[in-house]
mmCIF file of C-alpha atoms in Angstrom:
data_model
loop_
_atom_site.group_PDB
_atom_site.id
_atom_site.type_symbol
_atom_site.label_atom_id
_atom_site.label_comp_id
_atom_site.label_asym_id
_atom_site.label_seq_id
_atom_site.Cartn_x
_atom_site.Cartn_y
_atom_site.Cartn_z
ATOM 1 C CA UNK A 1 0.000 0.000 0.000
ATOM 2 C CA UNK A 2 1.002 3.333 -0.998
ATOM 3 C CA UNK A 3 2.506 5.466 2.512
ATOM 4 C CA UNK A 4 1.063 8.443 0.642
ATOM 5 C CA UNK A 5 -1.762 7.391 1.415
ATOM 6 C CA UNK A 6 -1.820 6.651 5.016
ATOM 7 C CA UNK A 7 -3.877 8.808 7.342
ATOM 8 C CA UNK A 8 -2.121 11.926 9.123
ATOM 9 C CA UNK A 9 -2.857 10.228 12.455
ATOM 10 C CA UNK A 10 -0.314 7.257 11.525
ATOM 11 C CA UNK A 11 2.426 9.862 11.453
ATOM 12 C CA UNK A 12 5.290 9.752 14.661
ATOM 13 C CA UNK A 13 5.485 13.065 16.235
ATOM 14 C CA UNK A 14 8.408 15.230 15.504
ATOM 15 C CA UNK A 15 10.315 15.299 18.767
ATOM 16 C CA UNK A 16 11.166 18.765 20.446
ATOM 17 C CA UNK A 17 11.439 20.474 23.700
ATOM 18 C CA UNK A 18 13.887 19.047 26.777
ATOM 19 C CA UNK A 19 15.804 15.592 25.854
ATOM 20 C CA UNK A 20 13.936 13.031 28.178
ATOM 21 C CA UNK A 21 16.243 12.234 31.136
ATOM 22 C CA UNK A 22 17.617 8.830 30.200
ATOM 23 C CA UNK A 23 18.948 10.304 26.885
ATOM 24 C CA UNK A 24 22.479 9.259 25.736
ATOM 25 C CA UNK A 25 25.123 11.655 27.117
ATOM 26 C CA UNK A 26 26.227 13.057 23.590
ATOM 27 C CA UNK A 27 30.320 13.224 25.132
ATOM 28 C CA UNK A 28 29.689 9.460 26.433
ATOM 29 C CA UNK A 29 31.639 8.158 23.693
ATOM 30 C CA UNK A 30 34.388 11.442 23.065
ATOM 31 C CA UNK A 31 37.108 10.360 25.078
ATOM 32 C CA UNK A 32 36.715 13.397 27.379
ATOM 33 C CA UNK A 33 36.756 15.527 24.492
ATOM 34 C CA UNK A 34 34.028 18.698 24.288
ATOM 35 C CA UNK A 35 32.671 21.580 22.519
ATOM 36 C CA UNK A 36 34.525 24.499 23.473
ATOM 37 C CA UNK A 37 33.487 27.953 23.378
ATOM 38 C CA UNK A 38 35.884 28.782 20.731
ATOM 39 C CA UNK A 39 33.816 28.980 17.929
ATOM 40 C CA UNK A 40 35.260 26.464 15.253
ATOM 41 C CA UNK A 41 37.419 24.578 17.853
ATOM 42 C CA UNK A 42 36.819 21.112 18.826
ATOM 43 C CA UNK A 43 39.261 20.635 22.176
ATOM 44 C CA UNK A 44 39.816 19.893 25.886
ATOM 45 C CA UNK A 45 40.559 22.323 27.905
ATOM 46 C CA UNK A 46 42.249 19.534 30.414
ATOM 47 C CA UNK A 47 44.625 18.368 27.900
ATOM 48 C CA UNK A 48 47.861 19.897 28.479
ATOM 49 C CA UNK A 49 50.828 19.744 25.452
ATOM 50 C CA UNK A 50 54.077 21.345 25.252
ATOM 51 C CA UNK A 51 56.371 21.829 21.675
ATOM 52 C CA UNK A 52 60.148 22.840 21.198
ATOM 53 C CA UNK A 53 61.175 25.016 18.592
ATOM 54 C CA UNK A 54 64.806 25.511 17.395
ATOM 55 C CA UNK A 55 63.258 27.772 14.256
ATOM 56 C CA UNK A 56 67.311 28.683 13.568
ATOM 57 C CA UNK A 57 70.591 27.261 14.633
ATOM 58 C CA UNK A 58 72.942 28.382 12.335
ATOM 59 C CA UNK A 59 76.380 29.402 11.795
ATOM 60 C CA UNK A 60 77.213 33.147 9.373
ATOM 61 C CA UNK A 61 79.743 34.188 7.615
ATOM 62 C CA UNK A 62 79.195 38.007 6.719
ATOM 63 C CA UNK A 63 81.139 40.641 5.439
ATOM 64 C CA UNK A 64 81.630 41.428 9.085
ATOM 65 C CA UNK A 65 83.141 37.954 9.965
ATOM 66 C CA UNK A 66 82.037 34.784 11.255
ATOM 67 C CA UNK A 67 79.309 33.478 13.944
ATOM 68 C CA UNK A 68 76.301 31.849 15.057
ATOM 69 C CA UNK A 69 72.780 33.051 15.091
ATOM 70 C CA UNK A 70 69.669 31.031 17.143
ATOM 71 C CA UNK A 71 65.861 31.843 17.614
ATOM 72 C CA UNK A 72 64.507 29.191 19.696
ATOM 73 C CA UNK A 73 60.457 29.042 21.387
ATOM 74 C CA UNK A 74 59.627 26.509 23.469
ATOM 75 C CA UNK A 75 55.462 26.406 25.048
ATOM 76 C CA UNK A 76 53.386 24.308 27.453
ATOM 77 C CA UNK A 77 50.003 24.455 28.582
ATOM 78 C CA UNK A 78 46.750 23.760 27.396
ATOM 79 C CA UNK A 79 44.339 25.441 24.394
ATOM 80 C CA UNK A 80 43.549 28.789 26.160
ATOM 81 C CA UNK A 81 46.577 29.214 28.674
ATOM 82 C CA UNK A 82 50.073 28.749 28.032
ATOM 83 C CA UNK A 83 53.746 29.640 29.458
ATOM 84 C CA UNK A 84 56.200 30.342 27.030
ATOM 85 C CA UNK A 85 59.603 30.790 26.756
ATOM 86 C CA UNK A 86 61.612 32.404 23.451
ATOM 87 C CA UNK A 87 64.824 33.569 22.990
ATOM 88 C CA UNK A 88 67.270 34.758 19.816
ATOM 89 C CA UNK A 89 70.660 36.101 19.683
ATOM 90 C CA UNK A 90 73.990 35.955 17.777
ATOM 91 C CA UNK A 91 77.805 35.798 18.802
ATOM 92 C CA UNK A 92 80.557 36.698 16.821
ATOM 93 C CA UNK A 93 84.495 35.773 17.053
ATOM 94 C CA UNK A 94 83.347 33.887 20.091
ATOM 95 C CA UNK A 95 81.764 36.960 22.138
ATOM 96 C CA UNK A 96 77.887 37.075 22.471
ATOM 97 C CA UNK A 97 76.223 40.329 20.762
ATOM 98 C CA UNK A 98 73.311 40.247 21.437
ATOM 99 C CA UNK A 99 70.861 37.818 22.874
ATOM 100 C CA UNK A 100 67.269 38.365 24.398
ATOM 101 C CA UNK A 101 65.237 35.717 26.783
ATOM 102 C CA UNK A 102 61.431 36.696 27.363
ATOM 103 C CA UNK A 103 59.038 34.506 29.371
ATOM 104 C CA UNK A 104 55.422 35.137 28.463
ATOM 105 C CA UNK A 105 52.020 33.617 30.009
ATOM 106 C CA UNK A 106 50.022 33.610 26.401
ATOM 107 C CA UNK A 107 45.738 33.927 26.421
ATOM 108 C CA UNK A 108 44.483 33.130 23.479
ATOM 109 C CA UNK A 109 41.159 35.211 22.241
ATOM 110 C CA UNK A 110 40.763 33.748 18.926
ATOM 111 C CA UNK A 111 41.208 30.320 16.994
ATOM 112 C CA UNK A 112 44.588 31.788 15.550
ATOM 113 C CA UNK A 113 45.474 34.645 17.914
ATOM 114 C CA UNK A 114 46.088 35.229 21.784
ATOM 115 C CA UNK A 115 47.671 38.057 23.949
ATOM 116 C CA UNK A 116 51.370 37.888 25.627
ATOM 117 C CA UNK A 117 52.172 39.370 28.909
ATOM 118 C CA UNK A 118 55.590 38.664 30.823
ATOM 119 C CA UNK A 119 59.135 39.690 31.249
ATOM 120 C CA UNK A 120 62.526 39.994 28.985
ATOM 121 C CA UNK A 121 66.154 40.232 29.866
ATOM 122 C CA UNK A 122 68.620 41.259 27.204
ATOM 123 C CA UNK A 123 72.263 40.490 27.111
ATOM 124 C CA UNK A 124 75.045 40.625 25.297
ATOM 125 C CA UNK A 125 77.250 43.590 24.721
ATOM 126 C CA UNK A 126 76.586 46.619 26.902
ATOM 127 C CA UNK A 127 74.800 46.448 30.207
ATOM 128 C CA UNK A 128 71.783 43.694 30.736
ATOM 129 C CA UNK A 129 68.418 45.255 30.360
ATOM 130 C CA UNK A 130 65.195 44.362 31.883
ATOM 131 C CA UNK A 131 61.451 44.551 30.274
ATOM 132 C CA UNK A 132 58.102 44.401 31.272
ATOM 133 C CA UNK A 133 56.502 42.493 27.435
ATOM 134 C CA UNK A 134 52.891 43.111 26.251
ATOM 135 C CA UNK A 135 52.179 41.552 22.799
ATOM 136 C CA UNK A 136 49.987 39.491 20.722
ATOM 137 C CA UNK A 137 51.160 36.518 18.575
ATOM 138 C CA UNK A 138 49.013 34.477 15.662
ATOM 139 C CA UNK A 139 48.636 33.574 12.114
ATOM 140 C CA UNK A 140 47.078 36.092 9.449
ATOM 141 C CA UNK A 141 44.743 35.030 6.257
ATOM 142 C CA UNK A 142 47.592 33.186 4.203
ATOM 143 C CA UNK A 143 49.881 31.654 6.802
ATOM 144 C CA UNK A 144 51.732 34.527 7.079
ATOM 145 C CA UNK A 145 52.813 33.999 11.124
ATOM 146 C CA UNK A 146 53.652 37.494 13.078
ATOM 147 C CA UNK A 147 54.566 38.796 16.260
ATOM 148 C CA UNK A 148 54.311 41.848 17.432
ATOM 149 C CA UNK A 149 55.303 43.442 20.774
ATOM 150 C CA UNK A 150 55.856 46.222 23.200
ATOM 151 C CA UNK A 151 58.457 46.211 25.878
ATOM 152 C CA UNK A 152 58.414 48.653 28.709
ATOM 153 C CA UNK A 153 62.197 48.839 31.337
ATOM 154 C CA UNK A 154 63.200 51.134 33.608
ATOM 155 C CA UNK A 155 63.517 54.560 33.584
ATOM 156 C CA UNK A 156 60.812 55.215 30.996
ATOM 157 C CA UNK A 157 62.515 53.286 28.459
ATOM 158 C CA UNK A 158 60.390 51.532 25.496
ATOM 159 C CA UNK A 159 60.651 49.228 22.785
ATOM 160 C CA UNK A 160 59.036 47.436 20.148
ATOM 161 C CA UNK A 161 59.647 44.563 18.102
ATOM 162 C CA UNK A 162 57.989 43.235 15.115
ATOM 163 C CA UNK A 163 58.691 39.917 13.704
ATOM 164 C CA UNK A 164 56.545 38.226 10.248
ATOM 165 C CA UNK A 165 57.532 34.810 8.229
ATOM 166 C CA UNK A 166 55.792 32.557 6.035
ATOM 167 C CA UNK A 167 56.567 28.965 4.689
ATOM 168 C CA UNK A 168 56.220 28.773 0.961
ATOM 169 C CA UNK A 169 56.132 25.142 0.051
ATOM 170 C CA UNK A 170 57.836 24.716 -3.441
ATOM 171 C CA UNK A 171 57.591 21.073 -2.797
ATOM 172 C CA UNK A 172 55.905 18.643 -0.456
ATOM 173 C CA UNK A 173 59.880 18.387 1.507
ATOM 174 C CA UNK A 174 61.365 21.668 0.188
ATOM 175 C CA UNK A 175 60.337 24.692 1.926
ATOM 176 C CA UNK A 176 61.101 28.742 1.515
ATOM 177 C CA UNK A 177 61.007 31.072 4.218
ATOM 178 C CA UNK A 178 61.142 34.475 3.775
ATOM 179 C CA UNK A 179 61.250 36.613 7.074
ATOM 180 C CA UNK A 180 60.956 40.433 8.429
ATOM 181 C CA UNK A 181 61.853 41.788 11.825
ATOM 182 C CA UNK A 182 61.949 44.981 12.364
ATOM 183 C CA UNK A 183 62.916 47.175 16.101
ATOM 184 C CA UNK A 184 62.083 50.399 17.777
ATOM 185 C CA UNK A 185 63.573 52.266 20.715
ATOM 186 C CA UNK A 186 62.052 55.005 22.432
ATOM 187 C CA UNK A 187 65.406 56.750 23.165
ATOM 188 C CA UNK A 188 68.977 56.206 22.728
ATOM 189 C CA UNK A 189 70.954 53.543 25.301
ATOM 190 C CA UNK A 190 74.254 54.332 23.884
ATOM 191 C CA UNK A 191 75.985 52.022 26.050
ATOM 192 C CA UNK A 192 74.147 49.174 24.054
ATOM 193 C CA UNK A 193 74.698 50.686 20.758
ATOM 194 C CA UNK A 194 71.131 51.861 20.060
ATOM 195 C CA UNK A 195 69.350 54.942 18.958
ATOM 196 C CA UNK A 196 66.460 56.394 18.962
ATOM 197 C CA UNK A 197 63.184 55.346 16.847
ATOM 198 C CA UNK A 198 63.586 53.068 14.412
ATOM 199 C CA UNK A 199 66.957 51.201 15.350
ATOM 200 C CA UNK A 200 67.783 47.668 12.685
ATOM 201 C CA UNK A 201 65.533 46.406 9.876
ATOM 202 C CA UNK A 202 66.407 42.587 9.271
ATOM 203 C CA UNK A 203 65.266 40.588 6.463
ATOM 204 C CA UNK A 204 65.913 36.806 5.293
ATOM 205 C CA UNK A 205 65.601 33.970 3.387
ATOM 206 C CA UNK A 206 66.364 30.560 4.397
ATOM 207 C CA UNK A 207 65.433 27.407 2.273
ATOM 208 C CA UNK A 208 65.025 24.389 4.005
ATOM 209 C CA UNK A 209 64.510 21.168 3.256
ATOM 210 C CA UNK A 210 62.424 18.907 5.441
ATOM 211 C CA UNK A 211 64.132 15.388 5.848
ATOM 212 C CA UNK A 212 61.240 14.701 8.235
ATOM 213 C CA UNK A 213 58.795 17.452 9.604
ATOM 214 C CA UNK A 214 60.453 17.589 12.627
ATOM 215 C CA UNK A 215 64.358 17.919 11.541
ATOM 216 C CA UNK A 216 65.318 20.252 8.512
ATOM 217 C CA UNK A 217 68.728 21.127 7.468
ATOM 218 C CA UNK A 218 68.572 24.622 5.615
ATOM 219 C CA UNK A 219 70.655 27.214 4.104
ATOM 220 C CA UNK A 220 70.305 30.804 3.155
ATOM 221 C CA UNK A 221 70.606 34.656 2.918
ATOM 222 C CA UNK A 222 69.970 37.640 5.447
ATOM 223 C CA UNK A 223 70.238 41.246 5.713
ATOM 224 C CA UNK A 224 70.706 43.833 8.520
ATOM 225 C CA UNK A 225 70.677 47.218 8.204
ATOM 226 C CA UNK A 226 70.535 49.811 11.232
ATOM 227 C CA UNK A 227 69.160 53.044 10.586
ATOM 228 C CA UNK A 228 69.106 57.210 12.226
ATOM 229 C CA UNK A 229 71.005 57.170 15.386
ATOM 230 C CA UNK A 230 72.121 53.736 15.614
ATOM 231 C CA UNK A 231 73.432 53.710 11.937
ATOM 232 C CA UNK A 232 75.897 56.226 12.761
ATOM 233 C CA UNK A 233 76.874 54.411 15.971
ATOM 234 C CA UNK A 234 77.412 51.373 13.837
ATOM 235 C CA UNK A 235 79.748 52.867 11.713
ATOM 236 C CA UNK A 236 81.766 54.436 14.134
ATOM 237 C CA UNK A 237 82.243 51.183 16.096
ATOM 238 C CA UNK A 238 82.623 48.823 12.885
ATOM 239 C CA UNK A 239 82.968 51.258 10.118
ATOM 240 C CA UNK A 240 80.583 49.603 8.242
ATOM 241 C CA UNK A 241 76.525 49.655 8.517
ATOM 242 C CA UNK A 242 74.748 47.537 5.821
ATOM 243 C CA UNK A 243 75.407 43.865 6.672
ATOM 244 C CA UNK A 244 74.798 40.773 3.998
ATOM 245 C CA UNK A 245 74.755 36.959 5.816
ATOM 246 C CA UNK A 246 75.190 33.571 4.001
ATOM 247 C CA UNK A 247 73.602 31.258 6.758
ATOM 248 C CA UNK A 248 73.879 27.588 7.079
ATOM 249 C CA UNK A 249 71.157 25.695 9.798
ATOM 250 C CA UNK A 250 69.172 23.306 11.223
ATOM 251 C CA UNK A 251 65.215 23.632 11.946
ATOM 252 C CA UNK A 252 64.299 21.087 14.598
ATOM 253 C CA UNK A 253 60.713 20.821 16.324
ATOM 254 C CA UNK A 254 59.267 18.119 18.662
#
């Protein structure tokens, strides 16, 4: 017999209203795992990770002479609160330049974005410096990954850093990065070598190519130029201001 043709009565009720109280739990079967209030993220907030970056061990040789260069991250915590740790530098002829260690407590807000609060000590040539940091840190339309942060020490000193890289994937194991960082100083420190404004502009670009994911040898190409007060600082210490690297390196994540 044709259902068509059944009778409205022999219809089931559509179900609405409160699920009845011996319903199946909908997370019975998750593993733990729930709907966050991150719109578009499926996560725990009990499940706690960590990750170790070496983004650049390397060694230069420049028109300025030889050394090593490292920008290392390293995070733990779970999908809304982490502590993290970063820290870059470079020595040359066997004496440390400069080098910077921050330790942040990052919030995210969004998906791809979160908020960085914490501390950073520089080192290196000149006297040690201490900052209060206040940043944000995330991924823009495109993959293109940035940092971008405001440091506040004593005395009334401030600085800012910016920092922007992207992976361009020639192949599915070779792998170009191009990378910006640029920093600001609200007034000269002398004794580190630094103006006022806008102090060193450095650009790069390091091809890599990925052996496995997590281990990458790479080599490549950067550029450092100071600029205003600290250019003419730089030339009266070295005698020279523009700086070309040829970089050789290692990327290694776990």
């Amino acid at each position: 017999m044709d259902s068509a043709g059944a009778p409205p009565a022999a219809m089931a009720p559509m179900q609405g209203g409160r699920a009845p109280d011996d319903a199946r739990d909908p997370y019975a079967y998750s593993g733990g795992y729930q709907r966050s209030t991150m719109p578009g993220a499926e996560t725990s907030d009990a499940l706690q990770m960590g990750a170790l970056i070496i983004d650049q061990l390397e060694a230069v040789e420049s028109n300025q002479g030889s050394g090593a260069g490292w920008d290392v991250q390293a995070w733990y915590g779970g999908p809304f609160n982490r502590a993290w740790l970063r820290s870059q530098g470079d020595r040359r002829e066997g004496r440390t330049e400069t080098a910077s260690l921050e330790g942040l407590w990052f919030r995210s807000y969004h998906p791809f974005w979160g908020t960085q609060i914490g501390v950073r000590q520089d080192f290196g040539a000149g006297p040690n410096r201490t900052w209060a940091a206040f940043g944000v840190q995330g991924a823009t339309p495109y993959w293109y990954m940035v940092e971008a942060t405001a440091y506040v020490g004593d005395g009334g000193r401030t600085a800012a850093r910016l920092k922007a890289s992207s992976d361009l994937r020639l192949t599915q194991r070779l792998v170009l990065r191009p990378e910006l960082e640029a920093n600001l100083y609200g007034r000269a420190d002398r004794a580190r070598g630094l103006g006022s404004g806008l102090t060193t502009i450095q650009t790069g670009l390091r091809l890599r190519y990925e052996i496995r994911r997590e281990f990458a040898p790479y080599v490549g190409v950067a550029w450092n130029r100071a600029f205003g007060e600290t250019e003419d600082l730089r030339r009266a210490a070295a005698g020279s201001n523009d700086e070309v690297q040829w970089v050789v390196g290692v990327k290694v994540w776990r």
